[in-house]
Amino acid sequence: MRDMKLVAWMSMDCHTLPAHQQTPHVSISISDLSVSLRSLQKAKAMNGVCWILLVPMAVMLHTCHARSDLYPVILVPGSGGNQLEAQLTKQYKPSSLLCKRWHHDWFRLWFDPTVLIRPLTKCFAQRMTLYYDPLLDDYHNAPGVQTRVPYFGSTQGLSYLDPHLKLITTYMAPLVESLEEHGYIDGYNLFGAPYDFRYGLAAEGHPSQVGTQYLKDLKRLIENASESNDGKPVIIVSHSLGGLFVLHLLNRNPATWRTKFIKHFIALSTPWGGTVQEMLTFASGYTLGVPLVDPLLVRGEQRSSESNLWLLPSPNLFGPKPLVITQNHTYIASEMPEFLVDIGFEEGVYPYKTRILPLIEKLVVPEVPITCMIGTGIETPETLFYGRDGFDKQPEIVYGDGDGTVNMASLLAMESEWANITKELLKVTKIPHVSHASILQDDVALKEIMQEISDINSLVLTSIS
């Protein structure tokens, strides 16, 4: 009987609660509610009765305090910006005894702190590696490795790469907290759209099963977020690689769909035309700043990533500028196939020429309001110099302007490619001395992002009043 009463209580909306239970009498802030609910979600050791009673109360308080005058927001992370989980099947053949797992449960694949331990770095790389099948013309996981992306639809999987190591794996948490302080609530009008960032998209006529399925899931999430918020269109906030996925989602759907479901697209640190940093990744490996990791141990895995091919410098954007200089050759962006052969990655040439080059040939205008926010004034690799030791050694680097990862020419590609767009549809905000990653955590950057979202939401208040 008690359970029946609890279910009935949970089904009531804020307006049907008895007067003494209505939320205006509860003195608690939105941010406190967000923290309280997250704490309750983690309290699995609680007494059963308390758990049953407190969780619905917290959910009800969240719902009653949610602001109905906000456009829903969907966060799309960048490469490496959300958690990945893996499960090993009988087909998995460990490269060493250290790589063998004695159970078949799902485990955290990214971010996994064991990558810092040299012998286990090889295990990590083996499990993360993708393989291109020329017969299927598509990518797949390593044999015996199944992967999944946890918490799709929630911000939980992209706030921290490992919630047990918050100090060193913070990603979108500061942005999520800023949104919560302004009245956004995870699962109500705030959503996350994590994905398997190893995979990418392919040009028309080529299959890309994982990436295409993600676009379908993202489209469904956008529609559901709008429908659950009285039909309001959605604000999409992307970071880095996520912006390229969003751009293709918009361009692969008709204008009527975009008009109905998309209010604004805020693109943070998007590498519209790729990066020189990516050539370093392919040539010599790149540890993403993670200490103690030998870049050569992860180079093969990084080369296998479909999305990394997507992020190589665009020939149209970088033109004849020398990007990599060796004792025998100077490579420009249009010579990428030769570059891939010379670094020992000949198997990457065919998918690059057939799947990637047509994909990056032109930045198509999505015809929705776009705000591009970028960091500037940070030394960013512009030209790589390799000596007699070849590509197995890290190069000497000449730096230029950018956000530390993406070159300024790529960050501002939309200004040259979309020069004829009216100012009402394209806005660029430059934030000095903010890096590619810190744009999600820096106080000044967060203030700019939240101001932009507040300005967009002010249109709701104007239309209601």
Tab-separated table of C-alpha atoms in Angstrom:
chain	number	residue	atom	x	y	z
A	1	MET	CA	0.000	0.000	0.000
A	2	ARG	CA	2.911	2.336	0.816
A	3	ASP	CA	4.447	1.660	-2.604
A	4	MET	CA	1.155	2.545	-4.316
A	5	LYS	CA	0.994	5.872	-2.473
A	6	LEU	CA	4.605	6.615	-3.449
A	7	VAL	CA	3.911	5.933	-7.123
A	8	ALA	CA	0.840	8.174	-7.006
A	9	TRP	CA	2.844	10.953	-5.346
A	10	MET	CA	5.565	10.695	-7.979
A	11	SER	CA	3.022	10.996	-10.784
A	12	MET	CA	1.746	14.392	-9.579
A	13	ASP	CA	3.119	17.546	-11.179
A	14	CYS	CA	4.199	20.620	-9.220
A	15	HIS	CA	0.790	22.226	-9.377
A	16	THR	CA	-1.102	19.243	-7.911
A	17	LEU	CA	1.024	18.916	-4.788
A	18	PRO	CA	-0.638	19.797	-1.489
A	19	ALA	CA	0.139	23.341	-0.381
A	20	HIS	CA	2.493	22.269	2.390
A	21	GLN	CA	4.491	20.167	-0.120
A	22	GLN	CA	4.774	22.700	-2.941
A	23	THR	CA	8.302	23.802	-3.738
A	24	PRO	CA	7.917	27.561	-3.143
A	25	HIS	CA	8.147	26.723	0.569
A	26	VAL	CA	11.433	24.865	0.088
A	27	SER	CA	14.429	27.134	0.561
A	28	ILE	CA	17.041	25.518	-1.677
A	29	SER	CA	18.882	26.664	-4.788
A	30	ILE	CA	19.022	25.005	-8.171
A	31	SER	CA	22.742	24.335	-7.775
A	32	ASP	CA	22.118	22.758	-4.365
A	33	LEU	CA	19.441	20.557	-5.897
A	34	SER	CA	21.802	19.439	-8.652
A	35	VAL	CA	24.472	18.528	-6.132
A	36	SER	CA	21.910	16.780	-3.925
A	37	LEU	CA	20.597	14.618	-6.749
A	38	ARG	CA	24.091	13.655	-7.870
A	39	SER	CA	24.928	12.709	-4.289
A	40	LEU	CA	21.788	10.608	-3.997
A	41	GLN	CA	22.575	8.823	-7.231
A	42	LYS	CA	25.894	7.732	-5.779
A	43	ALA	CA	24.548	6.680	-2.382
A	44	LYS	CA	23.947	3.042	-3.237
A	45	ALA	CA	24.691	1.896	0.285
A	46	MET	CA	21.750	3.812	1.729
A	47	ASN	CA	18.941	2.197	3.685
A	48	GLY	CA	16.351	0.887	1.198
A	49	VAL	CA	13.426	2.921	2.557
A	50	CYS	CA	15.416	6.152	2.629
A	51	TRP	CA	16.622	5.536	-0.916
A	52	ILE	CA	13.100	4.936	-2.215
A	53	LEU	CA	11.791	8.080	-0.532
A	54	LEU	CA	14.635	10.519	-1.104
A	55	VAL	CA	15.309	9.941	-4.802
A	56	PRO	CA	11.721	10.722	-5.921
A	57	MET	CA	11.731	13.768	-3.620
A	58	ALA	CA	14.945	15.054	-5.216
A	59	VAL	CA	13.643	14.386	-8.723
A	60	MET	CA	10.359	16.169	-7.890
A	61	LEU	CA	12.227	19.174	-6.474
A	62	HIS	CA	14.368	19.300	-9.600
A	63	THR	CA	11.360	19.262	-11.873
A	64	CYS	CA	9.441	21.859	-9.887
A	65	HIS	CA	12.396	24.258	-9.805
A	66	ALA	CA	13.281	23.845	-13.480
A	67	ARG	CA	12.910	27.045	-15.466
A	68	SER	CA	10.457	26.728	-18.315
A	69	ASP	CA	11.720	29.854	-20.092
A	70	LEU	CA	14.981	28.306	-21.282
A	71	TYR	CA	15.796	26.760	-24.614
A	72	PRO	CA	17.056	23.202	-24.035
A	73	VAL	CA	20.827	22.755	-24.402
A	74	ILE	CA	22.635	19.725	-25.814
A	75	LEU	CA	26.388	19.367	-25.206
A	76	VAL	CA	28.485	17.566	-27.835
A	77	PRO	CA	32.047	16.778	-26.683
A	78	GLY	CA	35.265	16.674	-28.654
A	79	SER	CA	37.695	13.847	-29.349
A	80	GLY	CA	38.560	12.082	-26.110
A	81	GLY	CA	35.904	14.128	-24.324
A	82	ASN	CA	33.714	11.389	-22.937
A	83	GLN	CA	33.926	7.989	-21.312
A	84	LEU	CA	34.170	4.749	-23.280
A	85	GLU	CA	33.588	1.253	-21.933
A	86	ALA	CA	34.733	-2.087	-23.323
A	87	GLN	CA	34.018	-5.765	-22.955
A	88	LEU	CA	36.351	-8.510	-24.131
A	89	THR	CA	34.937	-11.638	-25.751
A	90	LYS	CA	36.487	-15.034	-26.428
A	91	GLN	CA	37.745	-13.730	-29.769
A	92	TYR	CA	40.067	-11.270	-28.006
A	93	LYS	CA	43.710	-12.312	-28.243
A	94	PRO	CA	45.783	-10.371	-25.690
A	95	SER	CA	49.204	-9.266	-26.878
A	96	SER	CA	50.668	-10.409	-23.544
A	97	LEU	CA	49.605	-12.075	-20.297
A	98	LEU	CA	49.344	-8.603	-18.744
A	99	CYS	CA	46.603	-7.736	-21.211
A	100	LYS	CA	44.456	-10.713	-20.296
A	101	ARG	CA	41.353	-9.931	-18.234
A	102	TRP	CA	40.072	-12.708	-16.016
A	103	HIS	CA	36.440	-11.646	-16.232
A	104	HIS	CA	34.161	-10.528	-19.051
A	105	ASP	CA	32.438	-7.595	-17.395
A	106	TRP	CA	32.294	-4.142	-18.947
A	107	PHE	CA	35.206	-1.931	-17.860
A	108	ARG	CA	36.387	1.633	-18.442
A	109	LEU	CA	38.423	1.883	-21.633
A	110	TRP	CA	38.765	5.679	-21.732
A	111	PHE	CA	40.003	7.294	-19.649
A	112	ASP	CA	41.888	4.420	-18.013
A	113	PRO	CA	44.760	5.465	-15.687
A	114	THR	CA	46.603	2.211	-16.460
A	115	VAL	CA	47.606	3.832	-19.755
A	116	LEU	CA	50.270	5.600	-17.677
A	117	ILE	CA	52.010	2.266	-16.936
A	118	ARG	CA	54.248	1.358	-19.864
A	119	PRO	CA	53.467	-2.398	-20.137
A	120	LEU	CA	49.735	-1.670	-19.848
A	121	THR	CA	49.912	1.126	-22.431
A	122	LYS	CA	50.254	-1.607	-25.055
A	123	CYS	CA	47.085	-3.283	-23.751
A	124	PHE	CA	45.229	0.015	-23.950
A	125	ALA	CA	46.442	0.666	-27.495
A	126	GLN	CA	45.479	-2.826	-28.651
A	127	ARG	CA	41.916	-2.420	-27.344
A	128	MET	CA	41.482	1.090	-28.764
A	129	THR	CA	42.764	0.264	-32.247
A	130	LEU	CA	40.356	0.352	-35.198
A	131	TYR	CA	40.693	-1.613	-38.416
A	132	TYR	CA	39.665	-0.561	-41.909
A	133	ASP	CA	38.042	-3.321	-43.956
A	134	PRO	CA	38.501	-2.528	-47.683
A	135	LEU	CA	35.800	-5.037	-48.668
A	136	LEU	CA	33.200	-3.408	-46.407
A	137	ASP	CA	34.735	0.044	-46.921
A	138	ASP	CA	34.265	0.766	-43.220
A	139	TYR	CA	35.994	0.651	-39.848
A	140	HIS	CA	35.481	-1.805	-36.984
A	141	ASN	CA	36.854	-2.595	-33.528
A	142	ALA	CA	39.722	-4.965	-32.855
A	143	PRO	CA	38.595	-8.621	-32.859
A	144	GLY	CA	37.040	-9.574	-29.539
A	145	VAL	CA	36.638	-5.988	-28.344
A	146	GLN	CA	33.128	-4.658	-27.877
A	147	THR	CA	32.663	-1.007	-26.951
A	148	ARG	CA	29.843	1.200	-25.777
A	149	VAL	CA	29.343	4.838	-24.831
A	150	PRO	CA	27.743	5.202	-21.390
A	151	TYR	CA	25.254	7.892	-20.337
A	152	PHE	CA	24.044	9.018	-23.755
A	153	GLY	CA	21.518	11.795	-23.164
A	154	SER	CA	23.110	12.824	-19.873
A	155	THR	CA	26.038	15.081	-19.000
A	156	GLN	CA	27.381	12.430	-16.634
A	157	GLY	CA	29.645	10.780	-19.191
A	158	LEU	CA	31.318	13.991	-20.355
A	159	SER	CA	31.702	15.980	-17.138
A	160	TYR	CA	34.659	13.836	-16.051
A	161	LEU	CA	36.558	11.232	-18.053
A	162	ASP	CA	36.862	9.251	-14.834
A	163	PRO	CA	34.592	10.334	-11.948
A	164	HIS	CA	37.022	8.712	-9.507
A	165	LEU	CA	39.845	10.977	-10.717
A	166	LYS	CA	38.054	14.292	-10.960
A	167	LEU	CA	41.129	16.444	-10.329
A	168	ILE	CA	42.936	15.171	-13.429
A	169	THR	CA	40.040	14.182	-15.705
A	170	THR	CA	37.745	17.211	-15.521
A	171	TYR	CA	36.260	17.957	-18.922
A	172	MET	CA	32.859	19.654	-19.259
A	173	ALA	CA	32.028	19.721	-15.538
A	174	PRO	CA	32.672	23.488	-15.112
A	175	LEU	CA	30.415	24.280	-18.081
A	176	VAL	CA	27.722	21.917	-16.782
A	177	GLU	CA	27.877	23.555	-13.346
A	178	SER	CA	27.608	27.015	-14.918
A	179	LEU	CA	24.520	25.908	-16.823
A	180	GLU	CA	22.996	24.441	-13.669
A	181	GLU	CA	23.524	27.743	-11.851
A	182	HIS	CA	21.441	29.400	-14.573
A	183	GLY	CA	18.541	26.988	-14.135
A	184	TYR	CA	19.461	24.087	-16.384
A	185	ILE	CA	18.889	20.554	-15.116
A	186	ASP	CA	20.454	17.395	-16.512
A	187	GLY	CA	17.831	15.249	-18.210
A	188	TYR	CA	15.200	17.999	-18.170
A	189	ASN	CA	16.495	20.849	-20.320
A	190	LEU	CA	20.189	19.921	-20.387
A	191	PHE	CA	21.501	16.874	-22.240
A	192	GLY	CA	24.792	15.303	-23.256
A	193	ALA	CA	25.533	13.560	-26.545
A	194	PRO	CA	28.744	11.542	-26.069
A	195	TYR	CA	30.006	9.246	-28.834
A	196	ASP	CA	32.807	6.872	-29.778
A	197	PHE	CA	35.277	9.525	-30.865
A	198	ARG	CA	37.567	7.033	-32.611
A	199	TYR	CA	35.055	6.802	-35.433
A	200	GLY	CA	34.220	9.561	-37.881
A	201	LEU	CA	32.090	10.149	-40.945
A	202	ALA	CA	32.676	9.418	-44.614
A	203	ALA	CA	31.874	11.120	-47.883
A	204	GLU	CA	28.612	10.404	-49.654
A	205	GLY	CA	28.506	6.922	-51.142
A	206	HIS	CA	30.714	5.392	-48.451
A	207	PRO	CA	29.389	3.595	-45.361
A	208	SER	CA	30.263	4.850	-41.894
A	209	GLN	CA	28.093	2.717	-39.665
A	210	VAL	CA	29.135	3.989	-36.240
A	211	GLY	CA	29.346	7.676	-37.144
A	212	THR	CA	26.084	7.620	-39.091
A	213	GLN	CA	24.289	5.886	-36.231
A	214	TYR	CA	25.549	8.598	-33.897
A	215	LEU	CA	24.017	11.277	-36.113
A	216	LYS	CA	20.709	9.395	-35.979
A	217	ASP	CA	20.912	9.186	-32.176
A	218	LEU	CA	21.823	12.866	-31.919
A	219	LYS	CA	18.919	13.833	-34.174
A	220	ARG	CA	16.520	11.808	-32.034
A	221	LEU	CA	17.900	13.404	-28.864
A	222	ILE	CA	17.376	16.883	-30.336
A	223	GLU	CA	13.791	16.090	-31.279
A	224	ASN	CA	13.015	14.562	-27.884
A	225	ALA	CA	14.616	17.496	-26.027
A	226	SER	CA	12.494	19.915	-28.018
A	227	GLU	CA	9.274	17.962	-27.583
A	228	SER	CA	9.784	17.595	-23.821
A	229	ASN	CA	10.327	21.360	-23.531
A	230	ASP	CA	7.073	22.561	-25.104
A	231	GLY	CA	8.419	22.405	-28.630
A	232	LYS	CA	11.258	24.875	-28.070
A	233	PRO	CA	14.144	24.507	-30.524
A	234	VAL	CA	17.497	23.415	-29.157
A	235	ILE	CA	20.790	25.196	-28.501
A	236	ILE	CA	23.676	22.904	-29.447
A	237	VAL	CA	27.009	23.585	-27.754
A	238	SER	CA	29.882	21.584	-29.230
A	239	HIS	CA	33.573	21.361	-28.497
A	240	SER	CA	36.326	20.621	-31.016
A	241	LEU	CA	35.579	17.528	-33.166
A	242	GLY	CA	31.993	17.598	-31.927
A	243	GLY	CA	31.438	20.711	-34.046
A	244	LEU	CA	32.210	18.785	-37.240
A	245	PHE	CA	29.656	16.114	-36.350
A	246	VAL	CA	27.056	18.798	-35.648
A	247	LEU	CA	27.805	20.574	-38.935
A	248	HIS	CA	27.198	17.373	-40.892
A	249	LEU	CA	24.057	16.580	-38.918
A	250	LEU	CA	22.644	19.978	-39.847
A	251	ASN	CA	23.590	19.689	-43.494
A	252	ARG	CA	22.184	16.161	-43.802
A	253	ASN	CA	18.730	17.280	-42.705
A	254	PRO	CA	16.275	19.535	-44.560
A	255	ALA	CA	15.851	23.230	-43.843
A	256	THR	CA	12.385	22.622	-42.407
A	257	TRP	CA	13.862	20.296	-39.769
A	258	ARG	CA	16.609	22.776	-38.879
A	259	THR	CA	14.112	25.607	-38.546
A	260	LYS	CA	11.868	23.585	-36.265
A	261	PHE	CA	14.462	22.019	-33.976
A	262	ILE	CA	17.617	24.192	-33.972
A	263	LYS	CA	17.645	27.554	-32.229
A	264	HIS	CA	21.405	28.170	-32.246
A	265	PHE	CA	24.689	26.357	-32.778
A	266	ILE	CA	27.564	27.418	-30.490
A	267	ALA	CA	30.828	25.893	-31.732
A	268	LEU	CA	33.771	25.989	-29.320
A	269	SER	CA	37.324	25.495	-30.674
A	270	THR	CA	36.157	23.694	-33.822
A	271	PRO	CA	38.940	22.528	-36.198
A	272	TRP	CA	36.952	23.322	-39.348
A	273	GLY	CA	39.949	22.626	-41.575
A	274	GLY	CA	42.021	20.214	-39.495
A	275	THR	CA	45.279	20.831	-37.642
A	276	VAL	CA	49.030	20.549	-38.156
A	277	GLN	CA	49.093	18.880	-34.734
A	278	GLU	CA	47.370	15.912	-36.369
A	279	MET	CA	50.303	15.405	-38.738
A	280	LEU	CA	52.561	15.153	-35.699
A	281	THR	CA	50.177	12.551	-34.251
A	282	PHE	CA	50.386	10.423	-37.394
A	283	ALA	CA	54.134	10.820	-37.844
A	284	SER	CA	55.434	10.427	-34.296
A	285	GLY	CA	52.508	9.789	-31.939
A	286	TYR	CA	51.053	12.264	-29.486
A	287	THR	CA	50.334	11.736	-25.794
A	288	LEU	CA	47.759	14.537	-25.401
A	289	GLY	CA	49.913	15.895	-22.602
A	290	VAL	CA	49.564	12.694	-20.540
A	291	PRO	CA	52.880	12.225	-18.691
A	292	LEU	CA	55.008	9.045	-18.699
A	293	VAL	CA	53.456	7.696	-21.915
A	294	ASP	CA	55.757	6.815	-24.828
A	295	PRO	CA	54.131	8.364	-27.937
A	296	LEU	CA	55.403	5.519	-30.128
A	297	LEU	CA	53.384	3.024	-28.074
A	298	VAL	CA	50.130	4.754	-28.985
A	299	ARG	CA	51.063	5.899	-32.516
A	300	GLY	CA	49.644	2.835	-34.241
A	301	GLU	CA	46.346	3.143	-32.398
A	302	GLN	CA	46.148	6.862	-33.190
A	303	ARG	CA	46.818	6.209	-36.878
A	304	SER	CA	43.981	3.697	-36.937
A	305	SER	CA	41.425	6.245	-35.753
A	306	GLU	CA	38.947	7.196	-38.468
A	307	SER	CA	38.344	10.595	-36.871
A	308	ASN	CA	42.067	11.402	-36.826
A	309	LEU	CA	42.192	11.090	-40.620
A	310	TRP	CA	39.302	13.555	-40.695
A	311	LEU	CA	41.367	16.077	-38.719
A	312	LEU	CA	44.379	16.217	-41.045
A	313	PRO	CA	44.925	19.678	-42.598
A	314	SER	CA	42.548	20.574	-45.411
A	315	PRO	CA	44.318	21.208	-48.748
A	316	ASN	CA	41.841	23.968	-49.611
A	317	LEU	CA	42.456	25.801	-46.360
A	318	PHE	CA	46.199	25.342	-45.813
A	319	GLY	CA	47.136	25.662	-49.507
A	320	PRO	CA	50.849	25.678	-50.418
A	321	LYS	CA	52.087	26.389	-46.886
A	322	PRO	CA	54.926	24.002	-45.831
A	323	LEU	CA	53.625	21.884	-42.940
A	324	VAL	CA	56.248	19.141	-42.504
A	325	ILE	CA	59.865	19.499	-43.565
A	326	THR	CA	62.343	16.594	-43.644
A	327	GLN	CA	65.832	16.226	-45.073
A	328	ASN	CA	64.340	14.808	-48.261
A	329	HIS	CA	60.970	16.466	-48.730
A	330	THR	CA	58.675	19.330	-47.815
A	331	TYR	CA	55.027	18.346	-47.420
A	332	ILE	CA	52.057	20.581	-48.025
A	333	ALA	CA	48.445	19.671	-47.283
A	334	SER	CA	47.713	18.478	-50.833
A	335	GLU	CA	50.540	15.932	-50.514
A	336	MET	CA	48.908	14.067	-47.643
A	337	PRO	CA	48.869	10.692	-49.461
A	338	GLU	CA	52.653	10.938	-49.998
A	339	PHE	CA	53.091	11.943	-46.367
A	340	LEU	CA	51.113	8.912	-45.145
A	341	VAL	CA	53.224	6.573	-47.285
A	342	ASP	CA	56.516	8.087	-46.144
A	343	ILE	CA	55.682	7.825	-42.443
A	344	GLY	CA	54.905	4.123	-42.934
A	345	PHE	CA	51.102	4.277	-42.970
A	346	GLU	CA	50.373	3.333	-46.562
A	347	GLU	CA	47.135	1.567	-45.538
A	348	GLY	CA	45.692	4.970	-44.639
A	349	VAL	CA	45.991	6.356	-48.184
A	350	TYR	CA	42.941	4.725	-49.760
A	351	PRO	CA	40.427	5.636	-47.014
A	352	TYR	CA	41.896	9.134	-46.878
A	353	LYS	CA	41.552	9.713	-50.633
A	354	THR	CA	38.121	8.128	-51.024
A	355	ARG	CA	36.354	8.797	-47.711
A	356	ILE	CA	37.970	11.914	-46.222
A	357	LEU	CA	39.074	14.214	-49.055
A	358	PRO	CA	35.563	14.550	-50.538
A	359	LEU	CA	34.201	15.056	-47.020
A	360	ILE	CA	36.464	18.050	-46.287
A	361	GLU	CA	36.412	19.545	-49.775
A	362	LYS	CA	33.917	22.232	-48.835
A	363	LEU	CA	32.371	23.643	-45.658
A	364	VAL	CA	28.681	23.777	-46.467
A	365	VAL	CA	26.685	26.538	-44.779
A	366	PRO	CA	24.032	24.950	-42.487
A	367	GLU	CA	21.802	28.054	-42.532
A	368	VAL	CA	21.235	28.241	-38.785
A	369	PRO	CA	22.533	30.939	-36.406
A	370	ILE	CA	26.108	30.027	-35.449
A	371	THR	CA	28.421	31.466	-32.827
A	372	CYS	CA	32.047	30.353	-33.085
A	373	MET	CA	34.074	30.851	-29.913
A	374	ILE	CA	37.822	30.368	-30.138
A	375	GLY	CA	40.919	30.835	-28.029
A	376	THR	CA	43.772	32.916	-29.434
A	377	GLY	CA	47.317	33.866	-28.566
A	378	ILE	CA	48.480	30.344	-27.681
A	379	GLU	CA	51.530	28.862	-29.406
A	380	THR	CA	50.253	26.246	-31.866
A	381	PRO	CA	52.315	23.878	-34.059
A	382	GLU	CA	52.560	25.357	-37.549
A	383	THR	CA	55.550	23.653	-39.154
A	384	LEU	CA	57.263	20.395	-38.124
A	385	PHE	CA	60.976	19.784	-38.796
A	386	TYR	CA	62.336	16.224	-38.826
A	387	GLY	CA	66.064	15.488	-38.850
A	388	ARG	CA	68.119	12.429	-39.707
A	389	ASP	CA	66.441	10.341	-36.981
A	390	GLY	CA	63.208	10.407	-38.966
A	391	PHE	CA	59.640	10.199	-37.774
A	392	ASP	CA	60.315	8.066	-34.685
A	393	LYS	CA	61.663	11.144	-32.915
A	394	GLN	CA	59.574	14.132	-31.919
A	395	PRO	CA	60.191	17.027	-34.339
A	396	GLU	CA	61.418	20.540	-33.865
A	397	ILE	CA	58.392	22.798	-34.045
A	398	VAL	CA	57.801	26.299	-35.352
A	399	TYR	CA	54.740	27.755	-33.692
A	400	GLY	CA	52.083	30.136	-34.894
A	401	ASP	CA	48.856	31.564	-33.513
A	402	GLY	CA	45.953	29.404	-32.454
A	403	ASP	CA	44.562	27.753	-29.356
A	404	GLY	CA	47.504	25.417	-28.750
A	405	THR	CA	45.937	22.607	-30.777
A	406	VAL	CA	44.065	24.134	-33.715
A	407	ASN	CA	45.708	26.640	-36.050
A	408	MET	CA	44.123	30.059	-36.406
A	409	ALA	CA	43.454	29.482	-40.108
A	410	SER	CA	41.343	26.454	-39.204
A	411	LEU	CA	39.556	28.096	-36.286
A	412	LEU	CA	38.531	30.991	-38.541
A	413	ALA	CA	37.832	28.924	-41.670
A	414	MET	CA	34.141	29.755	-41.589
A	415	GLU	CA	34.919	33.476	-41.980
A	416	SER	CA	36.598	32.889	-45.334
A	417	GLU	CA	34.390	29.998	-46.463
A	418	TRP	CA	31.143	31.653	-45.396
A	419	ALA	CA	32.047	35.257	-46.216
A	420	ASN	CA	28.647	35.934	-47.773
A	421	ILE	CA	26.639	34.914	-44.710
A	422	THR	CA	24.794	37.732	-43.003
A	423	LYS	CA	25.965	38.795	-39.566
A	424	GLU	CA	22.660	37.571	-38.159
A	425	LEU	CA	23.716	33.991	-38.935
A	426	LEU	CA	27.437	34.040	-38.065
A	427	LYS	CA	29.211	35.498	-35.063
A	428	VAL	CA	32.832	34.953	-34.028
A	429	THR	CA	34.049	35.544	-30.488
A	430	LYS	CA	37.793	35.517	-29.841
A	431	ILE	CA	38.971	34.903	-26.276
A	432	PRO	CA	42.653	35.843	-25.787
A	433	HIS	CA	45.029	33.457	-24.043
A	434	VAL	CA	42.524	30.615	-23.734
A	435	SER	CA	43.617	27.181	-24.951
A	436	HIS	CA	41.752	24.493	-26.824
A	437	ALA	CA	40.786	22.592	-23.676
A	438	SER	CA	40.620	25.429	-21.150
A	439	ILE	CA	37.808	27.125	-23.057
A	440	LEU	CA	35.580	24.706	-21.134
A	441	GLN	CA	37.026	25.683	-17.737
A	442	ASP	CA	38.484	29.184	-17.873
A	443	ASP	CA	36.379	31.721	-15.940
A	444	VAL	CA	36.481	34.336	-18.700
A	445	ALA	CA	35.582	31.774	-21.352
A	446	LEU	CA	32.732	30.343	-19.286
A	447	LYS	CA	31.395	33.849	-18.754
A	448	GLU	CA	31.403	34.446	-22.528
A	449	ILE	CA	29.670	31.135	-23.217
A	450	MET	CA	27.002	31.714	-20.574
A	451	GLN	CA	26.435	35.271	-21.779
A	452	GLU	CA	25.824	33.968	-25.281
A	453	ILE	CA	23.336	31.390	-24.003
A	454	SER	CA	21.640	34.037	-21.841
A	455	ASP	CA	21.320	36.362	-24.826
A	456	ILE	CA	19.728	33.572	-26.871
A	457	ASN	CA	17.347	32.767	-24.022
A	458	SER	CA	16.393	36.427	-23.636
A	459	LEU	CA	14.478	36.040	-26.872
A	460	VAL	CA	12.204	33.567	-25.100
A	461	LEU	CA	11.459	36.073	-22.364
A	462	THR	CA	10.764	38.765	-24.955
A	463	SER	CA	8.361	36.553	-26.880
A	464	ILE	CA	6.507	35.552	-23.699
A	465	SER	CA	6.174	39.026	-22.219
